[in-house]
Amino acid sequence: MKIRRFSAAAFAAALLIPGLTACNSTGTGEAGASASPAASGSIAPSGTPGTGDAKQALLNSTNAIRDGNFRFTMSGAGSTAEGQVHEPSQSAEMRMTIGDASSDLMMKLDLIHYKPDSWVKLELGGTAASSVPGVQKLNLGKYQHLDQTRIKGNRALGFDFDKVDPAGSAVLTQGITEVRQTADGTYEGTADISKAAEAGSLDPAVITALGTQAKTVPFTAKVDPQGRLTELVLKVPAAGQNAAQDLKITYSDYGNATAAQKPPADQVVEAPAEFYNLFN
């Protein structure tokens, strides 16, 4: 059994990709958000009167994320993630679940980053969990201390404090091609995600599979009274073996996140080679 690389950005998040379809012959995903808000009239393409203001509002809505002090969630393709980023302490944490008990393989990850260290606790479930290569050496249930030289640039395990948004919403909003405001603080339109592979919430392989469909992905968005992004939903169509999915990203508690808690020393072990192999 081959395990596909997981994307988390973190968060890596990402990770909100069909990361287990290599172990699941159905390749199904599940929607993670409700339908777009109802609104009359057509969506105006970028450049028409009034639309520029709506797009600029969404571009501006990601500015507060760069301050690196917020909580977030992501969901899509049968995976969920939640956590927080606290740049003042150079720390972040994320909890992810990929698949469920009925899947061939279910994986739970509890990631803690406290610069310059990172730890992860891994749990495996599902009918094929015992078949994971090197499972006996994976220190399941323990916090495994990670070698930074082995996770640098790894979308599943690393975290870049120069790019604090695990979902990459600034990259996603830059791809907006059509948009309109549907109500106070709510928007809908389409976005070109064909060049958004660096966004932690998207799997580059899925973008490739979408082909020209990647240029017109429907989305909805919400901002708070201060104009800060609180929700972004991309309605990613089916492509190849990947089912259609709603990729939902939320942000909250701007300026009110807290420093991550380092794991207790008696619960920490060094990650073995088998662990890194699982994510390469």
PDB file of C-alpha atoms in Angstrom:
ATOM      1  CA  MET A   1       0.000   0.000   0.000  1.00  0.00           C
ATOM      2  CA  LYS A   2       1.373   3.366  -1.003  1.00  0.00           C
ATOM      3  CA  ILE A   3       0.430   6.408   1.040  1.00  0.00           C
ATOM      4  CA  ARG A   4       0.094   9.637  -0.888  1.00  0.00           C
ATOM      5  CA  ARG A   5       1.978  12.633   0.454  1.00  0.00           C
ATOM      6  CA  PHE A   6      -0.177  14.671   2.796  1.00  0.00           C
ATOM      7  CA  SER A   7      -0.409  18.439   2.543  1.00  0.00           C
ATOM      8  CA  ALA A   8      -0.937  20.444   5.639  1.00  0.00           C
ATOM      9  CA  ALA A   9       0.446  23.725   5.499  1.00  0.00           C
ATOM     10  CA  ALA A  10       1.207  24.235   8.716  1.00  0.00           C
ATOM     11  CA  PHE A  11      -0.261  23.851   8.112  1.00  0.00           C
ATOM     12  CA  ALA A  12       0.202  22.618   5.720  1.00  0.00           C
ATOM     13  CA  ALA A  13      -1.882  22.117   5.998  1.00  0.00           C
ATOM     14  CA  ALA A  14      -3.444  21.740   3.968  1.00  0.00           C
ATOM     15  CA  LEU A  15      -3.966  18.671   3.849  1.00  0.00           C
ATOM     16  CA  LEU A  16      -7.383  19.298   2.899  1.00  0.00           C
ATOM     17  CA  ILE A  17      -6.875  17.207  -0.113  1.00  0.00           C
ATOM     18  CA  PRO A  18      -7.964  13.682  -0.981  1.00  0.00           C
ATOM     19  CA  GLY A  19      -4.852  12.424   0.759  1.00  0.00           C
ATOM     20  CA  LEU A  20      -6.173   8.929   1.308  1.00  0.00           C
ATOM     21  CA  THR A  21      -7.518   8.109  -2.131  1.00  0.00           C
ATOM     22  CA  ALA A  22      -4.444   6.008  -2.761  1.00  0.00           C
ATOM     23  CA  CYS A  23      -5.822   3.699  -0.067  1.00  0.00           C
ATOM     24  CA  ASN A  24      -9.489   4.141  -0.995  1.00  0.00           C
ATOM     25  CA  SER A  25     -10.573   2.847  -4.371  1.00  0.00           C
ATOM     26  CA  THR A  26     -13.737   4.941  -4.382  1.00  0.00           C
ATOM     27  CA  GLY A  27     -11.814   8.215  -4.290  1.00  0.00           C
ATOM     28  CA  THR A  28     -14.799  10.018  -2.873  1.00  0.00           C
ATOM     29  CA  GLY A  29     -14.675  13.359  -1.139  1.00  0.00           C
ATOM     30  CA  GLU A  30     -17.329  15.076   0.899  1.00  0.00           C
ATOM     31  CA  ALA A  31     -18.680  18.572   0.861  1.00  0.00           C
ATOM     32  CA  GLY A  32     -17.659  20.704   3.782  1.00  0.00           C
ATOM     33  CA  ALA A  33     -19.824  23.780   3.322  1.00  0.00           C
ATOM     34  CA  SER A  34     -23.350  24.826   2.503  1.00  0.00           C
ATOM     35  CA  ALA A  35     -24.535  26.344  -0.751  1.00  0.00           C
ATOM     36  CA  SER A  36     -23.751  29.888  -1.788  1.00  0.00           C
ATOM     37  CA  PRO A  37     -25.853  32.668  -0.275  1.00  0.00           C
ATOM     38  CA  ALA A  38     -28.858  33.476  -2.440  1.00  0.00           C
ATOM     39  CA  ALA A  39     -28.550  36.678  -4.413  1.00  0.00           C
ATOM     40  CA  SER A  40     -30.223  38.234  -7.453  1.00  0.00           C
ATOM     41  CA  GLY A  41     -28.486  39.404 -10.600  1.00  0.00           C
ATOM     42  CA  SER A  42     -25.363  38.152 -12.318  1.00  0.00           C
ATOM     43  CA  ILE A  43     -21.804  38.193 -11.045  1.00  0.00           C
ATOM     44  CA  ALA A  44     -19.924  41.009 -12.715  1.00  0.00           C
ATOM     45  CA  PRO A  45     -16.501  40.249 -14.163  1.00  0.00           C
ATOM     46  CA  SER A  46     -13.521  41.986 -12.663  1.00  0.00           C
ATOM     47  CA  GLY A  47     -13.174  45.460 -14.118  1.00  0.00           C
ATOM     48  CA  THR A  48     -16.882  46.341 -14.289  1.00  0.00           C
ATOM     49  CA  PRO A  49     -18.264  49.188 -12.151  1.00  0.00           C
ATOM     50  CA  GLY A  50     -18.310  48.340  -8.462  1.00  0.00           C
ATOM     51  CA  THR A  51     -16.605  44.970  -8.838  1.00  0.00           C
ATOM     52  CA  GLY A  52     -13.138  46.374  -8.271  1.00  0.00           C
ATOM     53  CA  ASP A  53     -14.229  47.542  -4.834  1.00  0.00           C
ATOM     54  CA  ALA A  54     -15.479  44.054  -3.948  1.00  0.00           C
ATOM     55  CA  LYS A  55     -12.272  42.390  -5.076  1.00  0.00           C
ATOM     56  CA  GLN A  56     -10.143  44.945  -3.247  1.00  0.00           C
ATOM     57  CA  ALA A  57     -12.170  44.361  -0.095  1.00  0.00           C
ATOM     58  CA  LEU A  58     -11.339  40.650  -0.255  1.00  0.00           C
ATOM     59  CA  LEU A  59      -7.684  41.309  -1.015  1.00  0.00           C
ATOM     60  CA  ASN A  60      -7.554  43.621   2.000  1.00  0.00           C
ATOM     61  CA  SER A  61      -9.371  41.060   4.156  1.00  0.00           C
ATOM     62  CA  THR A  62      -6.257  38.872   4.307  1.00  0.00           C
ATOM     63  CA  ASN A  63      -3.965  41.631   5.624  1.00  0.00           C
ATOM     64  CA  ALA A  64      -4.677  40.830   9.285  1.00  0.00           C
ATOM     65  CA  ILE A  65      -3.660  37.204   8.734  1.00  0.00           C
ATOM     66  CA  ARG A  66      -0.089  38.345   8.114  1.00  0.00           C
ATOM     67  CA  ASP A  67       0.076  39.573  11.714  1.00  0.00           C
ATOM     68  CA  GLY A  68       0.184  35.896  12.673  1.00  0.00           C
ATOM     69  CA  ASN A  69      -2.244  35.923  15.585  1.00  0.00           C
ATOM     70  CA  PHE A  70      -5.424  33.962  14.848  1.00  0.00           C
ATOM     71  CA  ARG A  71      -7.255  30.648  15.024  1.00  0.00           C
ATOM     72  CA  PHE A  72      -8.336  28.735  11.944  1.00  0.00           C
ATOM     73  CA  THR A  73     -10.131  25.668  10.617  1.00  0.00           C
ATOM     74  CA  MET A  74     -10.012  23.879   7.276  1.00  0.00           C
ATOM     75  CA  SER A  75     -12.215  21.099   5.911  1.00  0.00           C
ATOM     76  CA  GLY A  76     -12.600  19.248   2.654  1.00  0.00           C
ATOM     77  CA  ALA A  77     -12.220  15.864   0.955  1.00  0.00           C
ATOM     78  CA  GLY A  78     -13.011  14.023   4.160  1.00  0.00           C
ATOM     79  CA  SER A  79     -10.292  15.816   6.131  1.00  0.00           C
ATOM     80  CA  THR A  80     -10.459  18.440   8.860  1.00  0.00           C
ATOM     81  CA  ALA A  81      -7.913  20.668  10.563  1.00  0.00           C
ATOM     82  CA  GLU A  82      -8.008  23.261  13.307  1.00  0.00           C
ATOM     83  CA  GLY A  83      -5.412  25.221  15.185  1.00  0.00           C
ATOM     84  CA  GLN A  84      -3.842  28.552  15.881  1.00  0.00           C
ATOM     85  CA  VAL A  85      -0.864  30.662  14.913  1.00  0.00           C
ATOM     86  CA  HIS A  86       0.879  32.909  17.436  1.00  0.00           C
ATOM     87  CA  GLU A  87       3.703  34.716  15.717  1.00  0.00           C
ATOM     88  CA  PRO A  88       4.613  36.827  18.807  1.00  0.00           C
ATOM     89  CA  SER A  89       5.877  33.631  20.477  1.00  0.00           C
ATOM     90  CA  GLN A  90       6.968  32.041  17.191  1.00  0.00           C
ATOM     91  CA  SER A  91       4.613  29.147  17.835  1.00  0.00           C
ATOM     92  CA  ALA A  92       1.746  27.373  16.125  1.00  0.00           C
ATOM     93  CA  GLU A  93      -0.281  24.236  16.576  1.00  0.00           C
ATOM     94  CA  MET A  94      -2.655  22.191  14.467  1.00  0.00           C
ATOM     95  CA  ARG A  95      -4.811  19.110  14.889  1.00  0.00           C
ATOM     96  CA  MET A  96      -5.756  17.202  11.757  1.00  0.00           C
ATOM     97  CA  THR A  97      -7.950  14.213  10.980  1.00  0.00           C
ATOM     98  CA  ILE A  98      -7.759  12.528   7.594  1.00  0.00           C
ATOM     99  CA  GLY A  99     -10.481  10.016   6.816  1.00  0.00           C
ATOM    100  CA  ASP A 100     -12.662   8.303   9.424  1.00  0.00           C
ATOM    101  CA  ALA A 101     -13.032   4.949  11.114  1.00  0.00           C
ATOM    102  CA  SER A 102     -14.718   3.499   8.011  1.00  0.00           C
ATOM    103  CA  SER A 103     -11.809   4.482   5.749  1.00  0.00           C
ATOM    104  CA  ASP A 104      -9.062   2.083   4.719  1.00  0.00           C
ATOM    105  CA  LEU A 105      -6.762   4.373   6.675  1.00  0.00           C
ATOM    106  CA  MET A 106      -7.568   7.100   9.174  1.00  0.00           C
ATOM    107  CA  MET A 107      -4.806   9.394  10.366  1.00  0.00           C
ATOM    108  CA  LYS A 108      -4.776  11.933  13.182  1.00  0.00           C
ATOM    109  CA  LEU A 109      -1.930  14.391  13.606  1.00  0.00           C
ATOM    110  CA  ASP A 110      -1.298  16.737  16.512  1.00  0.00           C
ATOM    111  CA  LEU A 111       1.429  19.166  15.383  1.00  0.00           C
ATOM    112  CA  ILE A 112       3.177  21.676  17.629  1.00  0.00           C
ATOM    113  CA  HIS A 113       5.714  24.187  16.353  1.00  0.00           C
ATOM    114  CA  TYR A 114       7.670  26.310  18.792  1.00  0.00           C
ATOM    115  CA  LYS A 115      10.607  27.775  16.943  1.00  0.00           C
ATOM    116  CA  PRO A 116      13.142  26.230  16.543  1.00  0.00           C
ATOM    117  CA  ASP A 117      11.451  22.919  17.479  1.00  0.00           C
ATOM    118  CA  SER A 118       8.556  20.870  16.146  1.00  0.00           C
ATOM    119  CA  TRP A 119       6.730  17.843  17.527  1.00  0.00           C
ATOM    120  CA  VAL A 120       3.971  15.633  16.158  1.00  0.00           C
ATOM    121  CA  LYS A 121       1.780  12.965  17.705  1.00  0.00           C
ATOM    122  CA  LEU A 122       0.447  10.431  15.235  1.00  0.00           C
ATOM    123  CA  GLU A 123      -2.522   8.093  15.528  1.00  0.00           C
ATOM    124  CA  LEU A 124      -3.603   5.577  12.894  1.00  0.00           C
ATOM    125  CA  GLY A 125      -6.910   3.783  12.470  1.00  0.00           C
ATOM    126  CA  GLY A 126      -8.990   2.086   9.813  1.00  0.00           C
ATOM    127  CA  THR A 127      -8.841  -1.349   8.310  1.00  0.00           C
ATOM    128  CA  ALA A 128      -5.378  -0.922   6.778  1.00  0.00           C
ATOM    129  CA  ALA A 129      -3.660   0.845   9.678  1.00  0.00           C
ATOM    130  CA  SER A 130      -1.639  -2.223  10.598  1.00  0.00           C
ATOM    131  CA  SER A 131      -0.310  -2.428   7.026  1.00  0.00           C
ATOM    132  CA  VAL A 132       1.412   0.967   7.082  1.00  0.00           C
ATOM    133  CA  PRO A 133       5.135   0.417   6.377  1.00  0.00           C
ATOM    134  CA  GLY A 134       7.168   0.429   9.608  1.00  0.00           C
ATOM    135  CA  VAL A 135       4.078   0.925  11.777  1.00  0.00           C
ATOM    136  CA  GLN A 136       5.726  -0.877  14.709  1.00  0.00           C
ATOM    137  CA  LYS A 137       8.452   1.786  14.838  1.00  0.00           C
ATOM    138  CA  LEU A 138       6.242   4.869  14.491  1.00  0.00           C
ATOM    139  CA  ASN A 139       5.929   5.629  18.228  1.00  0.00           C
ATOM    140  CA  LEU A 140       2.152   6.013  17.924  1.00  0.00           C
ATOM    141  CA  GLY A 141       0.620   8.101  20.691  1.00  0.00           C
ATOM    142  CA  LYS A 142       3.932   9.783  21.598  1.00  0.00           C
ATOM    143  CA  TYR A 143       5.049  13.280  20.651  1.00  0.00           C
ATOM    144  CA  GLN A 144       7.875  12.811  18.197  1.00  0.00           C
ATOM    145  CA  HIS A 145      10.533  15.496  18.040  1.00  0.00           C
ATOM    146  CA  LEU A 146      11.277  16.399  14.416  1.00  0.00           C
ATOM    147  CA  ASP A 147      14.650  17.084  12.833  1.00  0.00           C
ATOM    148  CA  GLN A 148      14.242  20.502  11.176  1.00  0.00           C
ATOM    149  CA  THR A 149      16.706  19.615   8.429  1.00  0.00           C
ATOM    150  CA  ARG A 150      14.436  16.720   7.399  1.00  0.00           C
ATOM    151  CA  ILE A 151      11.156  18.650   7.336  1.00  0.00           C
ATOM    152  CA  LYS A 152      12.275  21.903   5.711  1.00  0.00           C
ATOM    153  CA  GLY A 153       9.883  22.597   2.859  1.00  0.00           C
ATOM    154  CA  ASN A 154       7.702  19.608   3.795  1.00  0.00           C
ATOM    155  CA  ARG A 155       4.085  20.723   3.392  1.00  0.00           C
ATOM    156  CA  ALA A 156       2.822  18.135   5.829  1.00  0.00           C
ATOM    157  CA  LEU A 157       5.238  18.585   8.728  1.00  0.00           C
ATOM    158  CA  GLY A 158       6.997  21.945   8.422  1.00  0.00           C
ATOM    159  CA  PHE A 159       5.903  25.475   9.244  1.00  0.00           C
ATOM    160  CA  ASP A 160       7.296  28.687   7.791  1.00  0.00           C
ATOM    161  CA  PHE A 161       6.979  31.621  10.180  1.00  0.00           C
ATOM    162  CA  ASP A 162       7.583  33.929   7.218  1.00  0.00           C
ATOM    163  CA  LYS A 163       4.356  32.581   5.678  1.00  0.00           C
ATOM    164  CA  VAL A 164       2.073  32.230   8.650  1.00  0.00           C
ATOM    165  CA  ASP A 165      -1.192  31.409   6.877  1.00  0.00           C
ATOM    166  CA  PRO A 166      -1.602  27.617   6.677  1.00  0.00           C
ATOM    167  CA  ALA A 167      -4.290  27.928   4.003  1.00  0.00           C
ATOM    168  CA  GLY A 168      -2.722  30.603   1.798  1.00  0.00           C
ATOM    169  CA  SER A 169      -5.872  32.715   1.519  1.00  0.00           C
ATOM    170  CA  ALA A 170      -3.937  35.731   0.235  1.00  0.00           C
ATOM    171  CA  VAL A 171      -2.823  33.655  -2.754  1.00  0.00           C
ATOM    172  CA  LEU A 172      -6.371  32.393  -3.322  1.00  0.00           C
ATOM    173  CA  THR A 173      -7.979  35.843  -3.250  1.00  0.00           C
ATOM    174  CA  GLN A 174      -5.399  37.195  -5.684  1.00  0.00           C
ATOM    175  CA  GLY A 175      -6.834  34.756  -8.203  1.00  0.00           C
ATOM    176  CA  ILE A 176     -10.345  36.224  -8.048  1.00  0.00           C
ATOM    177  CA  THR A 177     -11.678  36.832 -11.558  1.00  0.00           C
ATOM    178  CA  GLU A 178     -15.343  37.614 -10.898  1.00  0.00           C
ATOM    179  CA  VAL A 179     -16.913  38.823  -7.666  1.00  0.00           C
ATOM    180  CA  ARG A 180     -19.796  40.725  -6.225  1.00  0.00           C
ATOM    181  CA  GLN A 181     -21.012  41.598  -2.755  1.00  0.00           C
ATOM    182  CA  THR A 182     -24.227  39.720  -2.001  1.00  0.00           C
ATOM    183  CA  ALA A 183     -24.943  41.249   1.413  1.00  0.00           C
ATOM    184  CA  ASP A 184     -23.151  43.093   4.165  1.00  0.00           C
ATOM    185  CA  GLY A 185     -19.872  41.252   4.629  1.00  0.00           C
ATOM    186  CA  THR A 186     -20.601  38.430   2.163  1.00  0.00           C
ATOM    187  CA  TYR A 187     -19.323  37.850  -1.369  1.00  0.00           C
ATOM    188  CA  GLU A 188     -19.483  35.295  -4.159  1.00  0.00           C
ATOM    189  CA  GLY A 189     -17.755  34.835  -7.486  1.00  0.00           C
ATOM    190  CA  THR A 190     -15.169  32.752  -9.290  1.00  0.00           C
ATOM    191  CA  ALA A 191     -11.414  32.409  -8.836  1.00  0.00           C
ATOM    192  CA  ASP A 192      -8.535  31.168 -10.952  1.00  0.00           C
ATOM    193  CA  ILE A 193      -6.625  28.683  -8.783  1.00  0.00           C
ATOM    194  CA  SER A 194      -4.437  27.385 -11.614  1.00  0.00           C
ATOM    195  CA  LYS A 195      -1.435  29.228 -10.182  1.00  0.00           C
ATOM    196  CA  ALA A 196      -2.265  28.734  -6.496  1.00  0.00           C
ATOM    197  CA  ALA A 197      -0.243  25.568  -5.871  1.00  0.00           C
ATOM    198  CA  GLU A 198       1.684  27.319  -3.085  1.00  0.00           C
ATOM    199  CA  ALA A 199      -1.521  27.797  -1.098  1.00  0.00           C
ATOM    200  CA  GLY A 200      -1.317  25.210   1.669  1.00  0.00           C
ATOM    201  CA  SER A 201      -4.972  24.260   1.334  1.00  0.00           C
ATOM    202  CA  LEU A 202      -4.668  23.016  -2.255  1.00  0.00           C
ATOM    203  CA  ASP A 203      -2.990  19.911  -3.594  1.00  0.00           C
ATOM    204  CA  PRO A 204      -0.967  20.778  -6.738  1.00  0.00           C
ATOM    205  CA  ALA A 205      -1.998  17.404  -8.216  1.00  0.00           C
ATOM    206  CA  VAL A 206      -5.663  18.350  -7.906  1.00  0.00           C
ATOM    207  CA  ILE A 207      -5.019  21.689  -9.627  1.00  0.00           C
ATOM    208  CA  THR A 208      -3.320  19.863 -12.491  1.00  0.00           C
ATOM    209  CA  ALA A 209      -6.199  17.390 -12.789  1.00  0.00           C
ATOM    210  CA  LEU A 210      -8.709  20.252 -13.016  1.00  0.00           C
ATOM    211  CA  GLY A 211      -7.113  21.600 -16.188  1.00  0.00           C
ATOM    212  CA  THR A 212      -9.042  24.595 -17.539  1.00  0.00           C
ATOM    213  CA  GLN A 213     -11.679  24.149 -14.810  1.00  0.00           C
ATOM    214  CA  ALA A 214      -9.106  25.536 -12.349  1.00  0.00           C
ATOM    215  CA  LYS A 215      -9.559  28.967 -13.927  1.00  0.00           C
ATOM    216  CA  THR A 216     -13.240  29.303 -12.959  1.00  0.00           C
ATOM    217  CA  VAL A 217     -13.739  27.793  -9.497  1.00  0.00           C
ATOM    218  CA  PRO A 218     -16.804  29.225  -7.699  1.00  0.00           C
ATOM    219  CA  PHE A 219     -16.278  30.651  -4.226  1.00  0.00           C
ATOM    220  CA  THR A 220     -18.068  32.399  -1.387  1.00  0.00           C
ATOM    221  CA  ALA A 221     -16.451  34.567   1.275  1.00  0.00           C
ATOM    222  CA  LYS A 222     -17.354  36.373   4.487  1.00  0.00           C
ATOM    223  CA  VAL A 223     -15.622  39.175   6.382  1.00  0.00           C
ATOM    224  CA  ASP A 224     -16.183  40.552   9.877  1.00  0.00           C
ATOM    225  CA  PRO A 225     -17.181  44.160  10.681  1.00  0.00           C
ATOM    226  CA  GLN A 226     -13.485  45.094  10.629  1.00  0.00           C
ATOM    227  CA  GLY A 227     -13.186  43.755   7.089  1.00  0.00           C
ATOM    228  CA  ARG A 228     -11.112  40.700   8.096  1.00  0.00           C
ATOM    229  CA  LEU A 229     -11.651  37.393   6.342  1.00  0.00           C
ATOM    230  CA  THR A 230     -13.674  34.950   8.456  1.00  0.00           C
ATOM    231  CA  GLU A 231     -14.670  32.354   5.853  1.00  0.00           C
ATOM    232  CA  LEU A 232     -13.642  31.297   2.369  1.00  0.00           C
ATOM    233  CA  VAL A 233     -15.266  28.376   0.552  1.00  0.00           C
ATOM    234  CA  LEU A 234     -13.943  27.078  -2.761  1.00  0.00           C
ATOM    235  CA  LYS A 235     -16.322  24.789  -4.655  1.00  0.00           C
ATOM    236  CA  VAL A 236     -13.767  22.586  -6.366  1.00  0.00           C
ATOM    237  CA  PRO A 237     -15.305  20.510  -9.203  1.00  0.00           C
ATOM    238  CA  ALA A 238     -14.653  16.831  -9.791  1.00  0.00           C
ATOM    239  CA  ALA A 239     -11.527  16.042 -11.791  1.00  0.00           C
ATOM    240  CA  GLY A 240      -9.901  12.730 -12.621  1.00  0.00           C
ATOM    241  CA  GLN A 241     -10.348  10.398  -9.646  1.00  0.00           C
ATOM    242  CA  ASN A 242     -11.093  13.306  -7.302  1.00  0.00           C
ATOM    243  CA  ALA A 243     -14.728  13.904  -6.399  1.00  0.00           C
ATOM    244  CA  ALA A 244     -16.173  17.406  -6.224  1.00  0.00           C
ATOM    245  CA  GLN A 245     -15.556  19.002  -2.842  1.00  0.00           C
ATOM    246  CA  ASP A 246     -16.133  22.179  -0.897  1.00  0.00           C
ATOM    247  CA  LEU A 247     -12.882  23.415   0.595  1.00  0.00           C
ATOM    248  CA  LYS A 248     -13.824  25.554   3.588  1.00  0.00           C
ATOM    249  CA  ILE A 249     -11.382  27.788   5.465  1.00  0.00           C
ATOM    250  CA  THR A 250     -12.294  29.902   8.506  1.00  0.00           C
ATOM    251  CA  TYR A 251     -10.425  32.441  10.652  1.00  0.00           C
ATOM    252  CA  SER A 252     -11.310  33.754  14.091  1.00  0.00           C
ATOM    253  CA  ASP A 253      -9.906  35.336  17.262  1.00  0.00           C
ATOM    254  CA  TYR A 254      -7.692  37.788  15.415  1.00  0.00           C
ATOM    255  CA  GLY A 255      -5.174  39.142  17.934  1.00  0.00           C
ATOM    256  CA  ASN A 256      -6.394  36.768  20.643  1.00  0.00           C
ATOM    257  CA  ALA A 257      -4.512  33.529  19.973  1.00  0.00           C
ATOM    258  CA  THR A 258      -2.120  32.224  22.625  1.00  0.00           C
ATOM    259  CA  ALA A 259       1.310  30.639  22.596  1.00  0.00           C
ATOM    260  CA  ALA A 260       1.399  26.924  21.862  1.00  0.00           C
ATOM    261  CA  GLN A 261       2.130  24.559  24.745  1.00  0.00           C
ATOM    262  CA  LYS A 262       5.230  22.411  24.365  1.00  0.00           C
ATOM    263  CA  PRO A 263       4.578  18.712  25.014  1.00  0.00           C
ATOM    264  CA  PRO A 264       5.688  17.275  28.378  1.00  0.00           C
ATOM    265  CA  ALA A 265       9.254  15.983  28.212  1.00  0.00           C
ATOM    266  CA  ASP A 266       8.221  12.516  29.409  1.00  0.00           C
ATOM    267  CA  GLN A 267       5.931  12.182  26.369  1.00  0.00           C
ATOM    268  CA  VAL A 268       8.600  13.083  23.784  1.00  0.00           C
ATOM    269  CA  VAL A 269      10.739  10.740  21.671  1.00  0.00           C
ATOM    270  CA  GLU A 270      12.870  11.376  18.591  1.00  0.00           C
ATOM    271  CA  ALA A 271      11.105  10.587  15.316  1.00  0.00           C
ATOM    272  CA  PRO A 272      12.549   7.507  13.584  1.00  0.00           C
ATOM    273  CA  ALA A 273      13.408   7.270   9.895  1.00  0.00           C
ATOM    274  CA  GLU A 274      10.185   5.342   9.287  1.00  0.00           C
ATOM    275  CA  PHE A 275       8.181   8.353  10.352  1.00  0.00           C
ATOM    276  CA  TYR A 276       9.809  10.690   7.812  1.00  0.00           C
ATOM    277  CA  ASN A 277       9.439   8.047   5.097  1.00  0.00           C
ATOM    278  CA  LEU A 278       5.689   8.074   5.667  1.00  0.00           C
ATOM    279  CA  PHE A 279       5.473  11.715   4.559  1.00  0.00           C
ATOM    280  CA  ASN A 280       7.947  11.729   1.686  1.00  0.00           C
TER     281      ASN A 280
END
